[in-house]
Amino acid sequence: MESPQQRKENEEHQNEVQQPQTHLIQLDVEETYEPPIKRPAPKTFGDLTIIFIFETIGTGLFAYGIVASNGSDILIAAYLYAAIFLTCKFTGGHVNPAVSFSFYCDDTISSWTLRIYWTAQLLGAVGGAWIAYLILGVVTSPSIKSTNIEWMLADLCGEAFGTFMFVLFIHIQVHEQTRQTNNDIAGIAWISLALFFSRQLSSHSGGCLNPAMGVGLELFEAFWLNDTTKLANFWVFLFAPLFGAYIASIFYNSIYLPLLKK
């Protein structure tokens, strides 16, 4: 049998052996710790109301400009400049569901705020088309010239790639880590110039790059002319830009930013 002295020595020895093991377990826990996921700050009812009002007005102005421009890339970029200038202090100047979706993807805005943006943008596009009809007597919307599979695929790729480039330019300009200029006037000009060049990448589909314009203008034209066939291919102008914006958000946060930090 062990004496009390031997038993005490054995217990002390076991404690010495077990102590570093406990320390190792603690280190493992610390290594697997992950910081909390960033979440956008909640918006008040007043904030959401302001976003809704100004996004509706800004998108309506841009929709009117698209109809009035008769397809001119320079005029469309100029109207985008005016729309962003009018709304940027209140809403960020999205005037495009794809842009709003990209900021939702990187947790800048919440899902509820995204719904407010989308509702206002669609309403603004329809309203802008109506005002353009009242003033100019013109009803027009983006359209797909052919349902041939190769043509449709070209339209999908053009809308997605053009939106990808446009939204990527926006992320580069609006985020502090990559901002090219702190001057608001120059920053809006940079974004308008990005739209001008991005439309050249999607000339096959007319360079819509904006689901609110694609869906809103087609809805108004289909209703006004009582011709629902105008809505047959609206999904191209809806899903392709959203996909392009999603990829742009991932590319900016996962590739562009990390490469700059090296």
PDB file of C-alpha atoms in Angstrom:
ATOM      1  CA  MET A   1       0.000   0.000   0.000  1.00  0.00           C
ATOM      2  CA  GLU A   2       1.091   3.595  -0.709  1.00  0.00           C
ATOM      3  CA  SER A   3       2.028   5.769   2.159  1.00  0.00           C
ATOM      4  CA  PRO A   4       0.304   9.166   2.486  1.00  0.00           C
ATOM      5  CA  GLN A   5       3.540  10.839   1.413  1.00  0.00           C
ATOM      6  CA  GLN A   6       3.776   8.708  -1.764  1.00  0.00           C
ATOM      7  CA  ARG A   7       0.106   9.304  -2.581  1.00  0.00           C
ATOM      8  CA  LYS A   8       0.627  13.074  -2.278  1.00  0.00           C
ATOM      9  CA  GLU A   9       3.689  12.951  -4.564  1.00  0.00           C
ATOM     10  CA  ASN A  10       1.756  10.908  -7.155  1.00  0.00           C
ATOM     11  CA  GLU A  11      -1.140  13.410  -7.159  1.00  0.00           C
ATOM     12  CA  GLU A  12       1.258  16.345  -7.617  1.00  0.00           C
ATOM     13  CA  HIS A  13       2.926  14.529 -10.513  1.00  0.00           C
ATOM     14  CA  GLN A  14      -0.449  13.902 -12.194  1.00  0.00           C
ATOM     15  CA  ASN A  15      -1.391  17.567 -11.821  1.00  0.00           C
ATOM     16  CA  GLU A  16       1.878  18.630 -13.481  1.00  0.00           C
ATOM     17  CA  VAL A  17       1.219  16.262 -16.417  1.00  0.00           C
ATOM     18  CA  GLN A  18      -2.399  17.346 -16.856  1.00  0.00           C
ATOM     19  CA  GLN A  19      -1.770  21.108 -16.656  1.00  0.00           C
ATOM     20  CA  PRO A  20      -0.067  21.575 -20.055  1.00  0.00           C
ATOM     21  CA  GLN A  21      -2.775  19.443 -21.700  1.00  0.00           C
ATOM     22  CA  THR A  22      -5.430  21.816 -20.410  1.00  0.00           C
ATOM     23  CA  HIS A  23      -3.395  24.735 -21.731  1.00  0.00           C
ATOM     24  CA  LEU A  24      -3.206  23.117 -25.163  1.00  0.00           C
ATOM     25  CA  ILE A  25      -6.970  22.697 -25.249  1.00  0.00           C
ATOM     26  CA  GLN A  26      -7.404  26.377 -24.449  1.00  0.00           C
ATOM     27  CA  LEU A  27      -5.069  27.301 -27.290  1.00  0.00           C
ATOM     28  CA  ASP A  28      -7.134  25.198 -29.697  1.00  0.00           C
ATOM     29  CA  VAL A  29     -10.280  27.046 -28.675  1.00  0.00           C
ATOM     30  CA  GLU A  30      -8.626  30.415 -29.199  1.00  0.00           C
ATOM     31  CA  GLU A  31      -7.355  29.438 -32.660  1.00  0.00           C
ATOM     32  CA  THR A  32     -10.829  28.477 -33.874  1.00  0.00           C
ATOM     33  CA  TYR A  33     -12.466  31.683 -32.664  1.00  0.00           C
ATOM     34  CA  GLU A  34     -14.105  33.666 -35.436  1.00  0.00           C
ATOM     35  CA  PRO A  35     -15.101  37.327 -35.171  1.00  0.00           C
ATOM     36  CA  PRO A  36     -18.821  38.123 -35.359  1.00  0.00           C
ATOM     37  CA  ILE A  37     -20.269  38.536 -38.834  1.00  0.00           C
ATOM     38  CA  LYS A  38     -20.747  42.154 -39.885  1.00  0.00           C
ATOM     39  CA  ARG A  39     -24.398  43.162 -40.038  1.00  0.00           C
ATOM     40  CA  PRO A  40     -25.817  46.388 -41.464  1.00  0.00           C
ATOM     41  CA  ALA A  41     -27.206  48.870 -38.967  1.00  0.00           C
ATOM     42  CA  PRO A  42     -31.030  48.784 -38.837  1.00  0.00           C
ATOM     43  CA  LYS A  43     -32.884  51.605 -40.577  1.00  0.00           C
ATOM     44  CA  THR A  44     -35.626  53.601 -38.885  1.00  0.00           C
ATOM     45  CA  PHE A  45     -39.036  54.106 -40.472  1.00  0.00           C
ATOM     46  CA  GLY A  46     -37.999  57.663 -41.326  1.00  0.00           C
ATOM     47  CA  ASP A  47     -34.805  56.444 -43.019  1.00  0.00           C
ATOM     48  CA  LEU A  48     -36.732  53.916 -45.111  1.00  0.00           C
ATOM     49  CA  THR A  49     -39.306  56.543 -46.084  1.00  0.00           C
ATOM     50  CA  ILE A  50     -36.578  58.894 -47.327  1.00  0.00           C
ATOM     51  CA  ILE A  51     -34.935  56.048 -49.256  1.00  0.00           C
ATOM     52  CA  PHE A  52     -38.270  55.128 -50.845  1.00  0.00           C
ATOM     53  CA  ILE A  53     -39.106  58.698 -51.891  1.00  0.00           C
ATOM     54  CA  PHE A  54     -35.716  59.616 -53.328  1.00  0.00           C
ATOM     55  CA  GLU A  55     -35.070  56.279 -55.029  1.00  0.00           C
ATOM     56  CA  THR A  56     -38.465  56.566 -56.706  1.00  0.00           C
ATOM     57  CA  ILE A  57     -37.684  60.090 -57.916  1.00  0.00           C
ATOM     58  CA  GLY A  58     -34.121  59.259 -58.981  1.00  0.00           C
ATOM     59  CA  THR A  59     -35.069  56.082 -60.832  1.00  0.00           C
ATOM     60  CA  GLY A  60     -37.974  57.898 -62.462  1.00  0.00           C
ATOM     61  CA  LEU A  61     -35.611  60.590 -63.736  1.00  0.00           C
ATOM     62  CA  PHE A  62     -33.245  57.950 -65.102  1.00  0.00           C
ATOM     63  CA  ALA A  63     -36.117  56.058 -66.782  1.00  0.00           C
ATOM     64  CA  TYR A  64     -37.288  59.271 -68.425  1.00  0.00           C
ATOM     65  CA  GLY A  65     -33.737  59.868 -69.612  1.00  0.00           C
ATOM     66  CA  ILE A  66     -33.472  56.432 -71.165  1.00  0.00           C
ATOM     67  CA  VAL A  67     -36.651  57.004 -73.178  1.00  0.00           C
ATOM     68  CA  ALA A  68     -35.673  60.565 -74.097  1.00  0.00           C
ATOM     69  CA  SER A  69     -32.103  59.655 -75.084  1.00  0.00           C
ATOM     70  CA  ASN A  70     -33.195  57.571 -78.070  1.00  0.00           C
ATOM     71  CA  GLY A  71     -30.387  55.107 -77.281  1.00  0.00           C
ATOM     72  CA  SER A  72     -27.559  57.659 -76.995  1.00  0.00           C
ATOM     73  CA  ASP A  73     -24.912  56.302 -74.607  1.00  0.00           C
ATOM     74  CA  ILE A  74     -23.730  59.814 -73.764  1.00  0.00           C
ATOM     75  CA  LEU A  75     -27.224  61.047 -72.858  1.00  0.00           C
ATOM     76  CA  ILE A  76     -27.962  57.930 -70.810  1.00  0.00           C
ATOM     77  CA  ALA A  77     -24.727  58.432 -68.843  1.00  0.00           C
ATOM     78  CA  ALA A  78     -25.659  62.116 -68.361  1.00  0.00           C
ATOM     79  CA  TYR A  79     -29.093  61.210 -66.991  1.00  0.00           C
ATOM     80  CA  LEU A  80     -27.500  58.668 -64.649  1.00  0.00           C
ATOM     81  CA  TYR A  81     -25.204  61.433 -63.415  1.00  0.00           C
ATOM     82  CA  ALA A  82     -28.231  63.644 -62.720  1.00  0.00           C
ATOM     83  CA  ALA A  83     -30.117  60.845 -60.947  1.00  0.00           C
ATOM     84  CA  ILE A  84     -27.180  59.952 -58.687  1.00  0.00           C
ATOM     85  CA  PHE A  85     -26.431  63.618 -57.970  1.00  0.00           C
ATOM     86  CA  LEU A  86     -30.049  64.107 -56.877  1.00  0.00           C
ATOM     87  CA  THR A  87     -30.248  61.062 -54.615  1.00  0.00           C
ATOM     88  CA  CYS A  88     -26.754  60.166 -53.377  1.00  0.00           C
ATOM     89  CA  LYS A  89     -26.958  62.130 -50.110  1.00  0.00           C
ATOM     90  CA  PHE A  90     -30.183  60.352 -49.136  1.00  0.00           C
ATOM     91  CA  THR A  91     -30.037  56.852 -50.628  1.00  0.00           C
ATOM     92  CA  GLY A  92     -26.517  56.346 -51.954  1.00  0.00           C
ATOM     93  CA  GLY A  93     -27.819  56.930 -55.490  1.00  0.00           C
ATOM     94  CA  HIS A  94     -28.461  53.300 -56.432  1.00  0.00           C
ATOM     95  CA  VAL A  95     -31.316  53.809 -58.977  1.00  0.00           C
ATOM     96  CA  ASN A  96     -30.663  50.208 -60.043  1.00  0.00           C
ATOM     97  CA  PRO A  97     -31.829  46.968 -58.357  1.00  0.00           C
ATOM     98  CA  ALA A  98     -28.587  45.238 -59.374  1.00  0.00           C
ATOM     99  CA  VAL A  99     -26.533  47.870 -57.534  1.00  0.00           C
ATOM    100  CA  SER A 100     -28.720  47.533 -54.432  1.00  0.00           C
ATOM    101  CA  PHE A 101     -28.422  43.737 -54.616  1.00  0.00           C
ATOM    102  CA  SER A 102     -24.626  43.922 -54.740  1.00  0.00           C
ATOM    103  CA  PHE A 103     -24.567  45.994 -51.539  1.00  0.00           C
ATOM    104  CA  TYR A 104     -26.937  43.520 -49.926  1.00  0.00           C
ATOM    105  CA  CYS A 105     -24.527  40.716 -50.880  1.00  0.00           C
ATOM    106  CA  ASP A 106     -21.664  42.360 -48.974  1.00  0.00           C
ATOM    107  CA  ASP A 107     -23.880  43.144 -45.950  1.00  0.00           C
ATOM    108  CA  THR A 108     -24.014  46.901 -46.518  1.00  0.00           C
ATOM    109  CA  ILE A 109     -27.827  46.920 -46.499  1.00  0.00           C
ATOM    110  CA  SER A 110     -30.332  44.524 -44.922  1.00  0.00           C
ATOM    111  CA  SER A 111     -32.860  42.346 -46.757  1.00  0.00           C
ATOM    112  CA  TRP A 112     -35.713  44.602 -45.616  1.00  0.00           C
ATOM    113  CA  THR A 113     -33.940  47.737 -46.868  1.00  0.00           C
ATOM    114  CA  LEU A 114     -33.264  45.920 -50.148  1.00  0.00           C
ATOM    115  CA  ARG A 115     -37.014  45.370 -50.586  1.00  0.00           C
ATOM    116  CA  ILE A 116     -37.637  49.092 -50.096  1.00  0.00           C
ATOM    117  CA  TYR A 117     -35.019  49.916 -52.739  1.00  0.00           C
ATOM    118  CA  TRP A 118     -36.453  47.430 -55.221  1.00  0.00           C
ATOM    119  CA  THR A 119     -40.036  48.583 -54.741  1.00  0.00           C
ATOM    120  CA  ALA A 120     -39.086  52.236 -55.175  1.00  0.00           C
ATOM    121  CA  GLN A 121     -36.935  51.496 -58.223  1.00  0.00           C
ATOM    122  CA  LEU A 122     -39.642  49.520 -60.017  1.00  0.00           C
ATOM    123  CA  LEU A 123     -42.251  52.183 -59.209  1.00  0.00           C
ATOM    124  CA  GLY A 124     -39.876  54.907 -60.371  1.00  0.00           C
ATOM    125  CA  ALA A 125     -39.167  53.141 -63.669  1.00  0.00           C
ATOM    126  CA  VAL A 126     -42.878  52.762 -64.459  1.00  0.00           C
ATOM    127  CA  GLY A 127     -43.536  56.360 -63.400  1.00  0.00           C
ATOM    128  CA  GLY A 128     -40.653  57.671 -65.493  1.00  0.00           C
ATOM    129  CA  ALA A 129     -41.966  55.794 -68.537  1.00  0.00           C
ATOM    130  CA  TRP A 130     -45.408  57.319 -67.997  1.00  0.00           C
ATOM    131  CA  ILE A 131     -44.022  60.863 -67.691  1.00  0.00           C
ATOM    132  CA  ALA A 132     -41.932  60.312 -70.839  1.00  0.00           C
ATOM    133  CA  TYR A 133     -45.092  59.310 -72.678  1.00  0.00           C
ATOM    134  CA  LEU A 134     -46.969  62.384 -71.445  1.00  0.00           C
ATOM    135  CA  ILE A 135     -44.158  64.769 -72.422  1.00  0.00           C
ATOM    136  CA  LEU A 136     -42.614  63.076 -75.452  1.00  0.00           C
ATOM    137  CA  GLY A 137     -45.438  60.853 -76.682  1.00  0.00           C
ATOM    138  CA  VAL A 138     -42.981  57.952 -76.825  1.00  0.00           C
ATOM    139  CA  VAL A 139     -43.405  54.414 -75.466  1.00  0.00           C
ATOM    140  CA  THR A 140     -40.310  52.227 -75.575  1.00  0.00           C
ATOM    141  CA  SER A 141     -38.532  49.490 -73.638  1.00  0.00           C
ATOM    142  CA  PRO A 142     -35.555  47.115 -73.962  1.00  0.00           C
ATOM    143  CA  SER A 143     -36.262  44.171 -76.231  1.00  0.00           C
ATOM    144  CA  ILE A 144     -34.749  40.921 -77.430  1.00  0.00           C
ATOM    145  CA  LYS A 145     -34.473  40.909 -81.218  1.00  0.00           C
ATOM    146  CA  SER A 146     -34.454  37.131 -81.617  1.00  0.00           C
ATOM    147  CA  THR A 147     -35.331  34.060 -79.547  1.00  0.00           C
ATOM    148  CA  ASN A 148     -32.645  32.023 -81.288  1.00  0.00           C
ATOM    149  CA  ILE A 149     -30.641  30.175 -78.605  1.00  0.00           C
ATOM    150  CA  GLU A 150     -27.313  31.710 -79.653  1.00  0.00           C
ATOM    151  CA  TRP A 151     -28.824  35.196 -79.643  1.00  0.00           C
ATOM    152  CA  MET A 152     -30.433  34.690 -76.218  1.00  0.00           C
ATOM    153  CA  LEU A 153     -27.172  33.350 -74.807  1.00  0.00           C
ATOM    154  CA  ALA A 154     -25.309  36.386 -76.160  1.00  0.00           C
ATOM    155  CA  ASP A 155     -27.878  38.703 -74.554  1.00  0.00           C
ATOM    156  CA  LEU A 156     -27.608  36.925 -71.187  1.00  0.00           C
ATOM    157  CA  CYS A 157     -23.813  37.004 -71.202  1.00  0.00           C
ATOM    158  CA  GLY A 158     -23.695  40.629 -72.360  1.00  0.00           C
ATOM    159  CA  GLU A 159     -26.106  41.843 -69.659  1.00  0.00           C
ATOM    160  CA  ALA A 160     -24.302  39.846 -66.957  1.00  0.00           C
ATOM    161  CA  PHE A 161     -20.787  40.892 -67.996  1.00  0.00           C
ATOM    162  CA  GLY A 162     -21.724  44.535 -68.565  1.00  0.00           C
ATOM    163  CA  THR A 163     -23.389  44.731 -65.150  1.00  0.00           C
ATOM    164  CA  PHE A 164     -20.407  42.994 -63.556  1.00  0.00           C
ATOM    165  CA  MET A 165     -18.042  45.676 -64.835  1.00  0.00           C
ATOM    166  CA  PHE A 166     -20.397  48.540 -63.965  1.00  0.00           C
ATOM    167  CA  VAL A 167     -21.015  47.352 -60.404  1.00  0.00           C
ATOM    168  CA  LEU A 168     -17.326  46.573 -59.861  1.00  0.00           C
ATOM    169  CA  PHE A 169     -16.466  50.173 -60.783  1.00  0.00           C
ATOM    170  CA  ILE A 170     -19.065  51.358 -58.269  1.00  0.00           C
ATOM    171  CA  HIS A 171     -17.626  49.238 -55.445  1.00  0.00           C
ATOM    172  CA  ILE A 172     -14.136  50.513 -56.197  1.00  0.00           C
ATOM    173  CA  GLN A 173     -15.314  54.114 -55.989  1.00  0.00           C
ATOM    174  CA  VAL A 174     -17.638  53.997 -52.965  1.00  0.00           C
ATOM    175  CA  HIS A 175     -15.518  51.942 -50.540  1.00  0.00           C
ATOM    176  CA  GLU A 176     -12.878  53.877 -48.605  1.00  0.00           C
ATOM    177  CA  GLN A 177     -10.124  51.300 -49.170  1.00  0.00           C
ATOM    178  CA  THR A 178     -10.248  51.697 -52.956  1.00  0.00           C
ATOM    179  CA  ARG A 179     -11.897  55.078 -53.575  1.00  0.00           C
ATOM    180  CA  GLN A 180     -10.355  56.926 -56.517  1.00  0.00           C
ATOM    181  CA  THR A 181     -11.511  60.383 -55.458  1.00  0.00           C
ATOM    182  CA  ASN A 182     -13.153  61.964 -52.423  1.00  0.00           C
ATOM    183  CA  ASN A 183     -14.815  64.630 -54.539  1.00  0.00           C
ATOM    184  CA  ASP A 184     -18.514  63.810 -54.980  1.00  0.00           C
ATOM    185  CA  ILE A 185     -18.776  65.461 -58.373  1.00  0.00           C
ATOM    186  CA  ALA A 186     -15.793  63.537 -59.734  1.00  0.00           C
ATOM    187  CA  GLY A 187     -16.987  60.315 -58.090  1.00  0.00           C
ATOM    188  CA  ILE A 188     -20.390  60.495 -59.765  1.00  0.00           C
ATOM    189  CA  ALA A 189     -18.685  61.290 -63.079  1.00  0.00           C
ATOM    190  CA  TRP A 190     -16.501  58.201 -62.599  1.00  0.00           C
ATOM    191  CA  ILE A 191     -19.600  56.013 -62.119  1.00  0.00           C
ATOM    192  CA  SER A 192     -21.387  57.579 -65.117  1.00  0.00           C
ATOM    193  CA  LEU A 193     -18.306  56.938 -67.239  1.00  0.00           C
ATOM    194  CA  ALA A 194     -18.338  53.335 -66.021  1.00  0.00           C
ATOM    195  CA  LEU A 195     -21.908  52.958 -67.319  1.00  0.00           C
ATOM    196  CA  PHE A 196     -20.896  54.403 -70.682  1.00  0.00           C
ATOM    197  CA  PHE A 197     -18.119  51.826 -71.162  1.00  0.00           C
ATOM    198  CA  SER A 198     -20.076  48.928 -69.636  1.00  0.00           C
ATOM    199  CA  ARG A 199     -22.876  49.483 -72.145  1.00  0.00           C
ATOM    200  CA  GLN A 200     -20.346  48.873 -74.924  1.00  0.00           C
ATOM    201  CA  LEU A 201     -19.870  45.377 -73.537  1.00  0.00           C
ATOM    202  CA  SER A 202     -23.586  44.612 -73.844  1.00  0.00           C
ATOM    203  CA  SER A 203     -24.549  46.351 -77.084  1.00  0.00           C
ATOM    204  CA  HIS A 204     -26.070  43.082 -78.336  1.00  0.00           C
ATOM    205  CA  SER A 205     -28.931  43.471 -75.842  1.00  0.00           C
ATOM    206  CA  GLY A 206     -29.003  47.270 -75.876  1.00  0.00           C
ATOM    207  CA  GLY A 207     -27.011  47.622 -72.661  1.00  0.00           C
ATOM    208  CA  CYS A 208     -29.867  47.726 -70.161  1.00  0.00           C
ATOM    209  CA  LEU A 209     -27.836  46.581 -67.108  1.00  0.00           C
ATOM    210  CA  ASN A 210     -30.746  47.594 -64.877  1.00  0.00           C
ATOM    211  CA  PRO A 211     -33.619  45.258 -63.895  1.00  0.00           C
ATOM    212  CA  ALA A 212     -35.879  48.198 -62.992  1.00  0.00           C
ATOM    213  CA  MET A 213     -35.543  49.598 -66.512  1.00  0.00           C
ATOM    214  CA  GLY A 214     -35.884  46.204 -68.166  1.00  0.00           C
ATOM    215  CA  VAL A 215     -38.977  45.200 -66.210  1.00  0.00           C
ATOM    216  CA  GLY A 216     -40.539  48.616 -65.485  1.00  0.00           C
ATOM    217  CA  LEU A 217     -40.369  49.982 -69.030  1.00  0.00           C
ATOM    218  CA  GLU A 218     -41.616  46.694 -70.476  1.00  0.00           C
ATOM    219  CA  LEU A 219     -44.500  46.595 -67.974  1.00  0.00           C
ATOM    220  CA  PHE A 220     -45.587  50.100 -68.980  1.00  0.00           C
ATOM    221  CA  GLU A 221     -45.295  49.397 -72.694  1.00  0.00           C
ATOM    222  CA  ALA A 222     -47.182  46.082 -72.388  1.00  0.00           C
ATOM    223  CA  PHE A 223     -49.970  47.754 -70.392  1.00  0.00           C
ATOM    224  CA  TRP A 224     -50.218  50.876 -72.568  1.00  0.00           C
ATOM    225  CA  LEU A 225     -50.226  48.981 -75.854  1.00  0.00           C
ATOM    226  CA  ASN A 226     -52.213  46.071 -74.423  1.00  0.00           C
ATOM    227  CA  ASP A 227     -49.562  43.699 -75.733  1.00  0.00           C
ATOM    228  CA  THR A 228     -48.319  41.157 -73.179  1.00  0.00           C
ATOM    229  CA  THR A 229     -45.884  39.660 -75.684  1.00  0.00           C
ATOM    230  CA  LYS A 230     -43.592  42.563 -74.712  1.00  0.00           C
ATOM    231  CA  LEU A 231     -42.995  40.726 -71.423  1.00  0.00           C
ATOM    232  CA  ALA A 232     -41.957  37.427 -73.012  1.00  0.00           C
ATOM    233  CA  ASN A 233     -38.219  37.910 -72.434  1.00  0.00           C
ATOM    234  CA  PHE A 234     -38.112  40.314 -69.486  1.00  0.00           C
ATOM    235  CA  TRP A 235     -36.343  37.622 -67.435  1.00  0.00           C
ATOM    236  CA  VAL A 236     -33.141  38.302 -69.410  1.00  0.00           C
ATOM    237  CA  PHE A 237     -33.070  41.887 -68.141  1.00  0.00           C
ATOM    238  CA  LEU A 238     -33.967  40.738 -64.627  1.00  0.00           C
ATOM    239  CA  PHE A 239     -31.732  37.778 -63.814  1.00  0.00           C
ATOM    240  CA  ALA A 240     -28.616  38.496 -65.911  1.00  0.00           C
ATOM    241  CA  PRO A 241     -27.876  41.891 -64.252  1.00  0.00           C
ATOM    242  CA  LEU A 242     -28.555  40.484 -60.773  1.00  0.00           C
ATOM    243  CA  PHE A 243     -26.156  37.625 -61.447  1.00  0.00           C
ATOM    244  CA  GLY A 244     -23.512  40.020 -62.758  1.00  0.00           C
ATOM    245  CA  ALA A 245     -23.897  42.225 -59.661  1.00  0.00           C
ATOM    246  CA  TYR A 246     -23.575  39.197 -57.370  1.00  0.00           C
ATOM    247  CA  ILE A 247     -20.341  38.119 -59.048  1.00  0.00           C
ATOM    248  CA  ALA A 248     -19.013  41.700 -58.882  1.00  0.00           C
ATOM    249  CA  SER A 249     -19.596  41.815 -55.118  1.00  0.00           C
ATOM    250  CA  ILE A 250     -17.802  38.491 -54.601  1.00  0.00           C
ATOM    251  CA  PHE A 251     -14.926  39.480 -56.897  1.00  0.00           C
ATOM    252  CA  TYR A 252     -14.407  42.821 -55.166  1.00  0.00           C
ATOM    253  CA  ASN A 253     -14.423  41.417 -51.624  1.00  0.00           C
ATOM    254  CA  SER A 254     -12.676  38.095 -52.257  1.00  0.00           C
ATOM    255  CA  ILE A 255     -10.126  38.943 -54.952  1.00  0.00           C
ATOM    256  CA  TYR A 256      -9.736  42.675 -55.612  1.00  0.00           C
ATOM    257  CA  LEU A 257      -9.390  43.835 -51.992  1.00  0.00           C
ATOM    258  CA  PRO A 258      -7.086  40.992 -50.826  1.00  0.00           C
ATOM    259  CA  LEU A 259      -4.738  41.600 -53.766  1.00  0.00           C
ATOM    260  CA  LEU A 260      -4.451  45.289 -52.828  1.00  0.00           C
ATOM    261  CA  LYS A 261      -3.528  44.403 -49.230  1.00  0.00           C
ATOM    262  CA  LYS A 262      -0.569  42.217 -50.235  1.00  0.00           C
TER     263      LYS A 262
END
